[in-house]
Amino acid sequence: MSSSRRPPVQPRPTRASLLRTAQDAAKKSGAPSEARKTAHVQHPPAEAIPTTVPDTPRPRTKIAKEAPPGSSEGLRSFLAQQRARVAAIKPVEKEKERPKRVMSGTQRYTSGADARRDEAFGMDPTRVNTKIQTAIAQAKQSGKLIISNRGLERIPEEVLTMYHVDPNKIVVDFTSSADAWYDSVELTKFMASDNQLVVLDERVGEEFGALTLLDLRNNQLQDLPHSLTRLKNLTHVQMPHNHLEYMPNVLLEMPQLRELDMSHNRLTELPPMVNLGRLEILLLGNNKLESLPESIGQLSHLRKLHVNDNQITELPAMEAWQRLEELLVFQNRLTILFSDYPLPSLTRVDARHNQLKELSESSLELPKLLEIFLSHNTLGNADLRMLTCAPQLQTLDLSWNDLDDLPPAVFEVQSLRRLDLGSNRFMSLPSRIGSLRNLQVLTWEGNPMRSIPKGTSATELIEILRSQLAAENGDLGKDDNEDEGVEGDYETNHGGSVAEGGRAKGPALPPQSQKSASAKTLDLANQNLDDFPQSFVSQIDFEPVNIQLHHNLLSSFPLNLSSFATTLVNLHLQYNEFSDFSLCLPDQIVLPSLKTLNLANNSIANLVTGNQVSFPNLEELNLNNNCLASLPETLPSAVPQLKILLLNGNRLDQISAKSFGRLTVLDLGNNNIGLLPPEIGLIDTITELTVYGNRFRVPRQAVLEKGTKAVMEYLRQRV
């Protein structure tokens, strides 16, 4: 099979090749003018050449401005055409290669004109605010409209008409994935906070009938439109930080309200609120209220009441507050906190910065109370027995009051975990704080006591107090060789009938366990005794060595104890009600065997001496935590054998070395002593001297830290 050869492909003629062919043909024919004419016709003029830039860039060649001398007519025409083509291409290339404007971040955010700023971000300033449209579109899907923080002076028309539909423009296309009018969700939450609204459009109540929440906080509203009464589902209204001078009437016509926030306004008084019986949260803080209507006390569903930062002097009767959980009344002018109605659900109370002198006129039930803040008041030594009705109390803040002693009711709150006693008038902390088993945080800074070393943690201090309590109420009255007996824990009830308030009445007879001859201890502590009757003495069939009478109501020395004068060695009278104490007993009574007398934690302000020596062999006298402002210089003659004198936590401001005789242990800590007499250094029998926690600056703290020997030497050098 023979194959024919494919003819060669001829190249496509170009303009130059056509020009050369025409010139050669003209030369051969001898008609140059015709050749030039033909060449001119075959090549279009420069104006006919297209000026568009080709898609593929071509390498640029340098085109001569003029043809060299002697050039043919065709060459000159060709160069002219090329110059025309280049001249047409250059403007297009310049337009294409012009660099785009690039703005820095500073230029974008510091542009002076709004139009330039919008242009920089690709926004057309003449267009409708697309953010509002976006918020509306989202609201139609979620039911929550958020137009907060936009500087709005009125509600935009687009919002008020967001559910309006033009029937002439409705196109039903169920195949479309775009949002349609029939897919819109009813609006339930309207949030327009942080704007500049002065008046709320009435159409809000007409257009959005399904609203449950209306948030208009931080605006300039002075009233609300009456059309809001149409919103039968509205349960939450938040209006703080506005310019309201009175409660809008429309709110009083909404019995369905659950939460009403009117804080940070200009309210001076409140109308009756009897129609708001289902209200659960009422926030009225930071206004100018001087009183609350009695109708607030009838809101039986109320769970939270905030009336802080007002000028309220009295709270309404809390008759219906059975569900109240949180009560904030700080920064007011209250003088009493609670009425006589129980609050079974109350868990938190904040009553700081008031003028409270007491908490309640009587006891009331607070079974769920966990926190109560009472700082910056004038409680003084108020009766806080209300706290005994709060068995779950964990936080008690009594700082910045006038307390110089802790009310006994505090020690009965065994659930207490945090106790704040800072900035009061405590000279020392009572050791009974150690009886609070669950106490974890104790604050004491700001009191006029200097006995606690710097850097002592709350945990360390609590352990110190517990150790002191154990030492005070341990087996102090037992003989050294005894193996068994009755412990001296004053928290234990050892018999007798129980009276109201949990204390025991005076027993008709001393309990049998307290008359143990082997123990030689008569324990009548914590028995509510205000006397020691002769009937007790006649029925005691042993001779006690130790008598425990602490934590009773004794106000004078029980003279019937003289019946045990020959055997009585240790007498404990701490935590009673002595206001004066005489070291010279009447009727020439003498207790020759008594060696230890404990009168701590009473209210003794005067210590009386006389010519009669009633305690000739007394060696230890404990007067800690009393109210003594001075000591008689005749004290050594009244108790000639005294070796240990404890005066910690009194109010001594001036002392004399003549009052201390031949002591071995002297405790003057936590008083108001302004000058420590150098003559004390001459009492060479003193082996233990405690003087920290006073006002004097000499000796310096560095000397005190070196101990008794250094202090005594310092004082001797100054005699």
XYZ file of C-alpha atoms in Angstrom:
719
model
C 0.000 0.000 0.000
C 1.522 3.218 -1.153
C 1.201 6.360 0.919
C 1.155 9.807 -0.521
C 3.380 12.421 1.072
C 1.614 15.244 2.850
C 2.463 18.608 1.296
C 4.496 20.904 3.544
C 2.556 23.425 5.626
C 3.139 26.921 4.458
C 3.669 29.487 7.210
C 1.046 32.136 7.688
C 2.131 35.328 5.911
C 2.978 38.220 8.165
C 2.769 41.902 7.452
C 6.511 42.146 6.929
C 6.549 39.193 4.497
C 3.652 40.688 2.527
C 5.485 43.997 2.401
C 8.660 42.361 1.097
C 6.705 40.375 -1.511
C 5.021 43.527 -2.730
C 8.357 45.375 -2.973
C 9.963 42.543 -4.939
C 7.047 42.420 -7.354
C 7.253 46.169 -7.889
C 10.950 46.022 -8.678
C 10.446 43.252 -11.212
C 7.604 45.052 -12.936
C 9.424 48.418 -12.853
C 6.375 50.205 -11.377
C 7.433 51.371 -7.952
C 4.522 53.731 -7.557
C 2.039 50.873 -8.022
C 3.935 48.697 -5.576
C 3.834 51.420 -2.947
C 0.137 51.907 -3.669
C -0.529 48.185 -3.321
C 1.507 48.032 -0.115
C -0.394 50.991 1.282
C -3.700 49.346 0.487
C -2.696 46.012 2.003
C -1.655 47.577 5.313
C -4.405 49.361 7.250
C -3.743 52.797 8.607
C -2.545 53.342 12.180
C -5.993 54.489 13.235
C -7.441 51.071 12.343
C -5.088 49.113 14.583
C -6.873 47.958 17.765
C -5.685 49.654 20.968
C -6.611 46.903 23.434
C -3.820 45.324 25.398
C -3.282 41.667 24.313
C -3.813 38.992 26.979
C -0.278 37.685 26.550
C 2.329 40.382 27.115
C 4.795 40.835 24.303
C 8.406 41.830 24.733
C 8.820 45.503 24.261
C 11.167 46.630 21.477
C 12.695 50.002 21.034
C 11.034 51.752 18.085
C 13.004 54.418 16.260
C 11.356 57.798 16.236
C 12.304 58.442 12.620
C 13.367 56.142 9.763
C 17.018 56.423 8.677
C 17.749 58.454 5.557
C 17.370 56.602 2.304
C 14.689 54.255 3.699
C 11.969 53.107 1.390
C 8.435 54.354 1.592
C 7.244 50.986 2.942
C 9.708 50.992 5.848
C 8.734 54.500 6.853
C 5.072 53.487 6.757
C 5.771 50.382 8.879
C 7.639 52.376 11.558
C 4.841 54.917 11.693
C 2.355 52.179 12.302
C 4.465 50.739 15.144
C 4.796 54.151 16.827
C 1.037 54.592 16.650
C 0.463 51.158 18.194
C 2.893 51.831 21.113
C 1.343 55.245 21.718
C -2.081 53.615 22.020
C -0.860 50.851 24.399
C 0.998 53.062 26.942
C -2.068 54.793 28.530
C -3.744 51.424 29.055
C -0.629 49.958 30.665
C -0.266 52.959 32.962
C -3.901 52.644 34.026
C -3.414 48.924 34.667
C -0.147 49.265 36.586
C -1.326 52.111 38.854
C -0.890 50.812 42.437
C -3.963 50.450 44.609
C -4.302 52.672 47.644
C -3.435 50.812 50.834
C -4.545 52.400 54.136
C -2.881 51.696 57.438
C -4.866 50.857 60.573
C -4.282 54.371 61.903
C -5.623 55.922 58.699
C -8.692 53.728 58.841
C -9.656 54.660 62.413
C -8.572 58.317 62.439
C -10.232 59.459 59.241
C -11.907 62.784 59.816
C -14.898 62.372 57.503
C -17.485 59.618 57.904
C -17.678 59.188 54.142
C -13.945 58.521 53.872
C -14.096 56.063 56.787
C -17.015 54.188 55.261
C -15.222 54.135 51.910
C -12.091 52.731 53.538
C -14.116 49.790 54.817
C -15.973 49.297 51.574
C -19.233 50.723 52.952
C -21.566 53.050 51.165
C -22.612 55.832 53.577
C -25.868 56.338 51.721
C -27.032 52.780 52.337
C -29.328 51.758 55.212
C -27.474 50.593 58.349
C -26.741 47.000 57.493
C -26.039 46.135 61.160
C -29.629 46.911 62.104
C -30.793 44.771 59.222
C -28.505 41.982 60.379
C -29.863 42.233 63.935
C -33.414 42.091 62.597
C -32.633 39.056 60.468
C -31.124 37.255 63.450
C -34.078 38.223 65.644
C -36.509 36.683 63.178
C -34.645 33.398 63.567
C -33.906 33.390 67.324
C -36.703 35.529 68.781
C -34.140 37.781 70.520
C -33.484 41.309 69.210
C -30.229 42.961 70.341
C -29.778 46.616 69.356
C -27.653 47.605 72.358
C -24.790 50.101 72.397
C -25.645 51.856 69.114
C -26.164 55.424 70.312
C -29.849 55.266 69.387
C -32.060 58.187 70.373
C -35.194 56.349 69.259
C -36.150 52.860 68.199
C -35.417 52.578 64.427
C -38.376 52.363 62.070
C -36.915 49.207 60.575
C -37.258 47.537 63.977
C -40.817 48.660 64.582
C -41.878 47.393 61.145
C -39.746 44.273 61.075
C -42.807 42.008 60.883
C -44.698 44.121 58.335
C -45.206 42.347 54.964
C -46.308 44.008 51.689
C -48.877 41.602 50.203
C -48.111 42.864 46.704
C -44.544 41.707 46.987
C -45.109 38.255 48.455
C -43.642 35.502 46.326
C -44.106 31.989 47.634
C -41.180 29.878 46.537
C -40.809 26.771 48.687
C -37.706 25.684 46.762
C -35.750 28.732 47.861
C -33.269 28.427 50.742
C -33.494 32.123 51.599
C -35.362 33.434 54.663
C -39.035 33.995 54.046
C -41.724 35.884 55.922
C -43.515 32.680 56.864
C -40.376 31.346 58.656
C -40.073 34.291 61.119
C -40.096 33.592 64.889
C -42.048 35.809 67.255
C -39.928 38.230 69.246
C -39.651 37.281 72.962
C -36.647 39.305 74.120
C -36.106 42.993 73.328
C -32.690 44.364 74.329
C -31.955 48.042 73.697
C -29.564 48.810 76.547
C -26.675 51.287 76.509
C -28.274 53.778 74.122
C -29.610 57.334 74.459
C -33.335 56.633 74.415
C -35.388 59.415 76.000
C -38.833 58.111 75.046
C -39.852 54.544 74.283
C -42.091 54.293 71.233
C -45.619 53.107 72.029
C -45.483 50.720 69.097
C -43.138 48.476 71.090
C -46.157 47.347 73.084
C -48.313 47.099 69.962
C -45.977 45.269 67.592
C -44.304 42.702 69.856
C -47.066 41.011 71.810
C -45.016 37.903 72.681
C -42.288 39.734 74.639
C -41.169 38.131 77.911
C -38.103 40.292 78.584
C -37.572 44.032 78.090
C -34.041 45.290 78.743
C -33.702 49.096 78.599
C -30.857 49.635 81.049
C -28.475 52.561 80.759
C -30.647 54.977 78.777
C -32.292 58.316 79.561
C -35.885 57.185 79.983
C -38.198 59.067 82.342
C -41.362 57.019 81.800
C -42.781 54.024 79.954
C -45.710 53.986 77.478
C -49.035 52.615 78.621
C -49.133 50.309 75.599
C -46.837 47.914 77.471
C -49.903 46.664 79.358
C -50.709 44.704 76.203
C -47.650 42.545 76.796
C -49.358 39.832 78.825
C -46.303 37.558 78.675
C -43.822 40.176 79.915
C -42.207 38.858 83.127
C -38.785 40.565 83.245
C -38.310 44.343 83.080
C -34.826 45.782 83.508
C -34.638 49.567 83.837
C -31.463 50.377 85.838
C -29.361 53.454 85.089
C -32.151 55.651 83.703
C -33.683 58.962 84.794
C -36.849 57.684 86.464
C -38.079 59.870 89.323
C -41.169 57.767 90.056
C -42.380 54.262 89.436
C -44.103 54.107 85.999
C -47.796 53.385 86.444
C -47.755 50.853 83.658
C -45.531 48.556 85.746
C -48.076 48.507 88.565
C -50.605 47.059 86.125
C -48.537 43.997 85.271
C -49.412 41.277 87.798
C -47.427 38.748 85.785
C -44.050 40.407 86.509
C -41.396 38.142 88.049
C -38.365 40.446 87.986
C -38.246 44.234 88.229
C -34.932 46.094 88.246
C -35.280 49.815 89.015
C -31.864 50.346 90.577
C -29.644 53.348 89.859
C -32.493 55.767 89.177
C -33.886 58.814 91.006
C -36.803 57.293 92.879
C -37.796 59.141 96.053
C -40.870 57.114 96.994
C -42.780 54.029 95.929
C -46.515 53.562 95.423
C -48.371 50.531 96.848
C -47.320 47.381 95.017
C -50.161 45.068 95.963
C -50.785 44.114 92.306
C -47.288 42.652 91.939
C -48.002 39.612 94.053
C -45.972 37.259 91.855
C -42.806 39.353 91.939
C -39.727 37.264 92.808
C -36.826 39.698 92.304
C -37.106 43.378 93.238
C -33.998 45.550 92.802
C -34.278 49.116 94.116
C -30.687 49.899 95.047
C -28.988 53.261 94.479
C -32.054 55.487 94.615
C -33.234 58.149 97.072
C -35.837 56.154 98.989
C -36.474 57.023 102.628
C -39.060 54.330 103.280
C -40.661 51.258 101.757
C -44.403 50.702 101.430
C -45.939 48.098 103.708
C -47.186 46.292 100.603
C -43.628 45.076 99.911
C -43.853 43.046 103.089
C -46.867 41.263 101.571
C -45.019 39.996 98.481
C -45.169 36.306 99.295
C -43.158 35.149 96.240
C -40.235 37.502 96.820
C -36.850 35.758 96.713
C -34.414 38.675 96.350
C -34.803 42.185 97.700
C -32.060 44.765 97.092
C -32.667 48.198 98.655
C -29.033 49.097 99.261
C -27.655 52.630 98.911
C -30.798 54.491 99.924
C -31.854 56.423 103.033
C -34.246 53.890 104.535
C -34.705 54.038 108.307
C -37.024 51.068 108.786
C -38.002 47.916 106.922
C -41.642 46.892 106.550
C -43.117 44.011 108.517
C -41.757 40.801 106.992
C -44.949 38.863 107.469
C -45.101 37.217 104.021
C -41.399 36.812 103.256
C -41.419 33.049 103.602
C -39.440 32.574 100.376
C -36.956 35.431 100.763
C -33.411 34.172 100.193
C -31.279 37.314 99.818
C -31.678 40.657 101.579
C -29.320 43.539 100.739
C -29.873 46.663 102.853
C -26.355 48.074 103.165
C -25.715 51.821 103.009
C -28.944 52.914 104.690
C -29.993 54.340 108.073
C -31.482 51.298 109.774
C -31.364 51.102 113.574
C -32.935 47.652 113.830
C -32.750 44.937 111.205
C -35.487 42.348 111.647
C -39.058 42.358 112.814
C -40.540 39.461 114.761
C -41.566 37.326 111.776
C -39.633 34.161 110.857
C -37.610 34.023 107.651
C -37.305 30.289 106.949
C -35.605 30.611 103.524
C -33.195 33.482 104.173
C -29.588 32.545 103.345
C -27.722 35.860 102.950
C -28.026 39.262 104.652
C -25.844 42.296 103.971
C -26.539 45.146 106.415
C -23.204 46.956 106.371
C -22.940 50.717 106.767
C -26.098 51.334 108.763
C -26.802 52.575 112.302
C -27.775 49.232 113.792
C -27.883 49.060 117.576
C -29.540 45.651 117.670
C -30.649 43.014 115.208
C -34.068 42.131 116.500
C -36.271 42.829 119.476
C -36.804 39.116 119.982
C -35.681 35.772 118.637
C -36.797 34.672 115.193
C -36.254 31.584 113.104
C -33.401 31.687 110.604
C -32.840 27.992 109.872
C -31.055 28.464 106.517
C -29.018 31.604 107.157
C -25.432 31.132 105.924
C -23.972 34.671 105.770
C -24.654 37.888 107.642
C -22.537 41.030 107.234
C -22.889 43.632 110.012
C -19.750 45.734 109.669
C -19.721 49.545 110.037
C -22.577 49.754 112.544
C -22.932 50.741 116.219
C -23.727 47.373 117.741
C -21.598 47.892 120.847
C -22.312 45.051 123.249
C -25.722 44.418 121.730
C -27.623 41.265 122.438
C -27.110 38.995 119.442
C -29.227 36.124 120.724
C -30.890 36.082 117.319
C -27.791 34.261 116.066
C -28.667 31.247 118.209
C -31.611 30.706 115.860
C -29.270 30.355 112.872
C -27.827 26.844 113.285
C -26.206 26.809 109.818
C -24.518 30.219 109.974
C -21.040 30.068 108.420
C -19.958 33.717 107.972
C -20.351 36.429 110.622
C -18.870 39.880 109.972
C -18.833 42.115 113.074
C -15.960 44.371 112.038
C -16.006 48.142 112.473
C -18.396 48.203 115.431
C -17.932 49.164 119.101
C -17.490 45.688 120.530
C -15.097 45.197 123.430
C -16.413 41.747 124.282
C -17.957 39.000 122.217
C -21.656 38.350 122.954
C -22.239 34.860 124.417
C -24.647 33.981 121.614
C -21.734 33.825 119.160
C -20.199 30.867 120.977
C -23.349 28.844 120.456
C -23.082 29.005 116.657
C -20.944 25.917 116.219
C -21.320 25.930 112.430
C -19.363 29.201 112.159
C -16.439 29.069 109.716
C -15.512 32.715 109.284
C -15.559 35.316 112.057
C -14.489 38.915 111.409
C -13.840 41.003 114.541
C -11.520 43.586 113.000
C -11.532 47.283 113.925
C -13.408 47.037 117.219
C -12.293 47.742 120.791
C -11.089 44.306 121.851
C -8.187 44.438 124.267
C -7.775 40.678 123.882
C -9.585 37.811 122.257
C -11.665 35.562 124.523
C -10.382 32.024 124.653
C -13.934 30.734 124.189
C -13.482 31.413 120.483
C -11.557 28.155 120.570
C -14.805 26.345 121.315
C -16.018 27.037 117.760
C -15.050 23.684 116.307
C -15.539 24.560 112.617
C -13.877 27.992 112.687
C -11.339 28.364 109.859
C -10.890 32.127 109.341
C -10.541 34.652 112.157
C -9.883 38.345 111.467
C -8.736 40.534 114.369
C -6.668 43.353 112.846
C -7.555 46.901 113.847
C -8.170 46.282 117.550
C -6.146 47.949 120.347
C -4.325 44.769 121.286
C -0.692 44.091 120.639
C -0.351 40.652 122.130
C -0.586 38.796 118.832
C 2.814 38.684 117.092
C 3.037 39.937 113.564
C 2.798 37.235 110.957
C 0.540 35.020 113.048
C -1.896 33.294 110.749
C -5.558 32.766 111.504
C -4.980 29.025 111.822
C -2.209 29.529 114.368
C -4.289 31.979 116.377
C -7.274 29.644 116.498
C -5.051 26.850 117.766
C -3.622 29.147 120.443
C -7.115 30.038 121.647
C -8.107 26.385 121.742
C -5.045 25.576 123.796
C -5.873 28.376 126.215
C -9.435 27.157 126.513
C -8.255 23.636 127.254
C -5.917 24.969 129.929
C -8.647 27.060 131.556
C -11.295 24.345 131.569
C -9.219 21.217 131.835
C -8.525 19.234 134.984
C -7.226 22.281 136.867
C -8.962 21.294 140.090
C -7.791 17.713 140.380
C -5.155 16.450 142.728
C -1.941 15.361 141.095
C -2.318 11.744 142.254
C -5.952 11.345 141.103
C -6.651 9.010 138.226
C -10.331 9.736 137.789
C -12.828 12.439 138.509
C -15.141 14.920 136.863
C -13.760 16.991 134.057
C -14.085 20.765 134.297
C -15.538 21.370 130.840
C -18.003 24.212 131.286
C -19.800 23.303 128.074
C -21.075 20.083 129.663
C -24.327 20.098 131.552
C -23.870 17.953 134.661
C -27.453 17.722 135.760
C -30.447 19.764 136.773
C -33.541 20.561 134.795
C -33.176 22.390 131.486
C -34.691 25.869 131.275
C -35.584 28.028 128.265
C -32.583 29.070 126.213
C -30.753 25.800 126.816
C -29.255 26.679 130.237
C -29.812 24.618 133.326
C -31.698 25.838 136.353
C -30.116 25.653 139.761
C -30.290 22.064 140.968
C -32.159 21.251 144.111
C -29.226 19.137 145.203
C -25.713 18.879 143.897
C -25.601 15.972 141.415
C -24.151 12.796 142.836
C -21.341 12.749 140.273
C -20.211 16.096 141.587
C -19.859 14.944 145.170
C -17.237 12.321 144.591
C -15.045 12.130 147.675
C -12.195 10.717 145.619
C -12.321 13.698 143.257
C -12.722 16.221 146.108
C -14.275 18.513 143.528
C -17.625 20.248 143.752
C -18.628 21.163 140.190
C -21.546 23.582 139.931
C -20.411 25.311 136.759
C -22.879 26.481 134.153
C -25.879 26.022 136.458
C -27.400 29.522 136.193
C -26.685 30.154 139.887
C -27.011 33.647 141.306
C -26.379 32.498 144.889
C -24.842 29.670 146.857
C -27.591 28.688 149.332
C -26.976 27.141 152.708
C -29.020 24.109 151.625
C -26.156 23.115 149.373
C -23.708 23.194 152.241
C -25.833 21.053 154.541
C -26.177 18.289 151.959
C -22.550 18.036 150.879
C -21.123 14.995 152.650
C -17.476 15.577 151.769
C -14.959 18.360 152.128
C -14.229 19.786 148.684
C -10.777 20.933 147.734
C -11.823 22.396 144.376
C -15.057 24.275 143.766
C -16.144 25.065 140.228
C -18.626 27.971 140.068
C -17.658 29.465 136.719
C -20.230 30.416 134.058
C -22.971 31.367 136.499
C -24.739 34.592 137.502
C -22.961 35.366 140.755
C -22.500 39.070 141.476
C -21.093 38.817 144.993
C -18.786 36.443 146.792
C -20.693 33.383 148.133
C -20.027 33.723 151.863
C -21.317 30.197 152.581
C -18.067 28.901 151.150
C -16.554 29.669 154.529
C -17.965 26.294 155.609
C -15.161 24.735 153.560
C -12.489 27.142 154.712
C -10.191 24.449 156.059
C -10.114 22.394 152.849
C -10.874 24.787 149.983
C -7.728 25.295 147.877
C -8.929 26.233 144.386
C -11.955 28.442 143.676
C -13.099 29.156 140.122
C -15.420 32.144 139.699
C -14.656 33.154 136.104
C -17.469 34.109 133.723
C -19.844 35.493 136.337
C -21.265 38.981 136.876
C -18.920 40.574 139.405
C -18.600 44.322 138.983
C -16.595 44.908 142.185
C -14.597 42.518 144.281
C -13.414 42.958 147.837
C -10.329 41.165 149.076
C -11.561 41.850 152.607
C -14.578 39.587 153.208
C -17.241 40.759 155.666
C -17.969 39.178 159.035
C -14.279 38.485 159.554
C -14.458 35.525 157.175
C -11.078 34.000 156.411
C -10.185 31.312 153.884
C -6.769 30.206 155.132
C -6.320 27.274 152.716
C -7.275 29.063 149.486
C -4.315 29.304 147.146
C -5.919 29.877 143.705
C -8.702 32.370 142.986
C -9.874 32.733 139.392
C -11.977 35.844 138.663
C -11.252 36.125 134.950
C -13.837 37.295 132.415
C -16.057 39.266 134.737
C -16.728 43.004 134.733
C -14.673 43.951 137.772
C -13.866 47.657 137.658
C -12.819 48.147 141.276
C -10.622 45.975 143.462
C -11.210 46.746 147.154
C -8.742 46.117 149.972
C -9.041 46.649 153.734
C -7.501 45.905 157.084
C -8.850 42.364 157.239
C -6.785 39.669 155.515
C -9.303 37.209 154.164
C -6.923 35.297 151.866
C -3.749 34.980 153.922
C -2.234 32.165 151.816
C -3.508 33.111 148.343
C -0.732 32.562 145.817
C -2.460 33.035 142.448
C -5.027 35.696 141.545
C -6.424 35.678 137.996
C -8.093 38.954 136.984
C -7.712 38.620 133.218
C -10.295 40.261 130.955
C -11.966 42.584 133.412
C -12.437 46.356 133.509
C -9.795 47.427 136.012
C -8.424 50.906 135.355
C -6.159 51.050 138.434
C -4.737 48.901 141.200
C -4.558 49.718 144.907
C -1.054 50.138 146.273
C -2.200 48.190 149.369
C -2.660 45.017 147.332
C 0.460 43.310 148.778
C -0.844 43.739 152.327
C -4.286 42.356 151.385
C -2.791 39.184 149.874
C 0.650 38.890 151.498
C 1.562 35.524 149.942
C 0.580 36.420 146.390
C 3.066 35.114 143.829
C 1.109 35.130 140.546
C -0.965 38.120 139.429
C -2.661 37.998 136.020
C -4.086 41.305 134.742
C -4.115 40.733 130.990
C -6.873 42.442 129.018
C -7.926 45.189 131.433
C -7.904 48.981 131.134
C -4.922 49.864 133.262
C -3.325 53.138 132.213
C -1.151 53.939 135.244
C 0.502 51.465 137.582
C 2.792 51.606 140.562
C 5.493 49.146 141.514
C 4.135 49.257 145.102
C 1.088 47.270 143.954
C 3.117 44.190 143.087
C 4.961 43.307 146.321
C 7.108 40.190 145.930
C 5.519 38.636 142.854
C 7.162 35.989 140.697
C 4.757 36.150 137.726
C 3.194 39.415 136.572
C 1.053 39.694 133.446
C 0.204 43.281 132.387
C -0.340 42.590 128.704
C -3.055 44.217 126.599
C -3.769 47.249 128.739
C -3.446 51.004 128.170
C -0.272 51.536 130.144
C 1.512 54.619 128.850
C 4.560 54.457 131.149
C 6.197 51.372 132.602
C 7.630 52.296 136.049
C 11.369 51.581 136.216
C 10.939 50.563 139.867
C 9.467 47.273 138.699
C 13.004 46.320 137.749
C 13.901 46.362 141.446
C 11.475 43.517 142.241
C 14.112 40.814 142.073
C 11.621 37.995 142.639
C 9.953 38.457 139.251
C 10.868 35.633 136.894
C 8.160 36.191 134.294
C 7.012 39.646 133.213
C 4.495 40.197 130.387
C 3.970 43.775 129.214
C 3.262 43.535 125.464
C 0.130 45.110 124.045
C 0.349 48.495 125.801
C 0.797 52.114 124.705
C 4.309 52.747 126.010
C 7.217 52.995 123.589
C 9.935 52.457 126.169
C 11.250 49.786 126.337
C 11.309 49.315 122.598
C 9.890 46.229 120.951
C 13.385 44.902 120.346
C 13.974 44.837 124.121
C 10.621 43.194 124.844
C 11.350 40.416 122.395
C 14.477 39.456 124.387
C 12.365 38.336 127.322
C 11.858 39.067 130.998
C 15.523 39.200 131.937
C 16.334 41.881 129.352
C 13.295 43.976 130.302
C 14.074 43.818 134.009
C 17.691 44.791 133.366
C 16.556 47.684 131.179
C 14.199 48.958 133.901
C 16.856 48.702 136.597
C 19.217 50.832 134.562
C 16.597 53.571 134.365
C 15.903 53.772 138.105
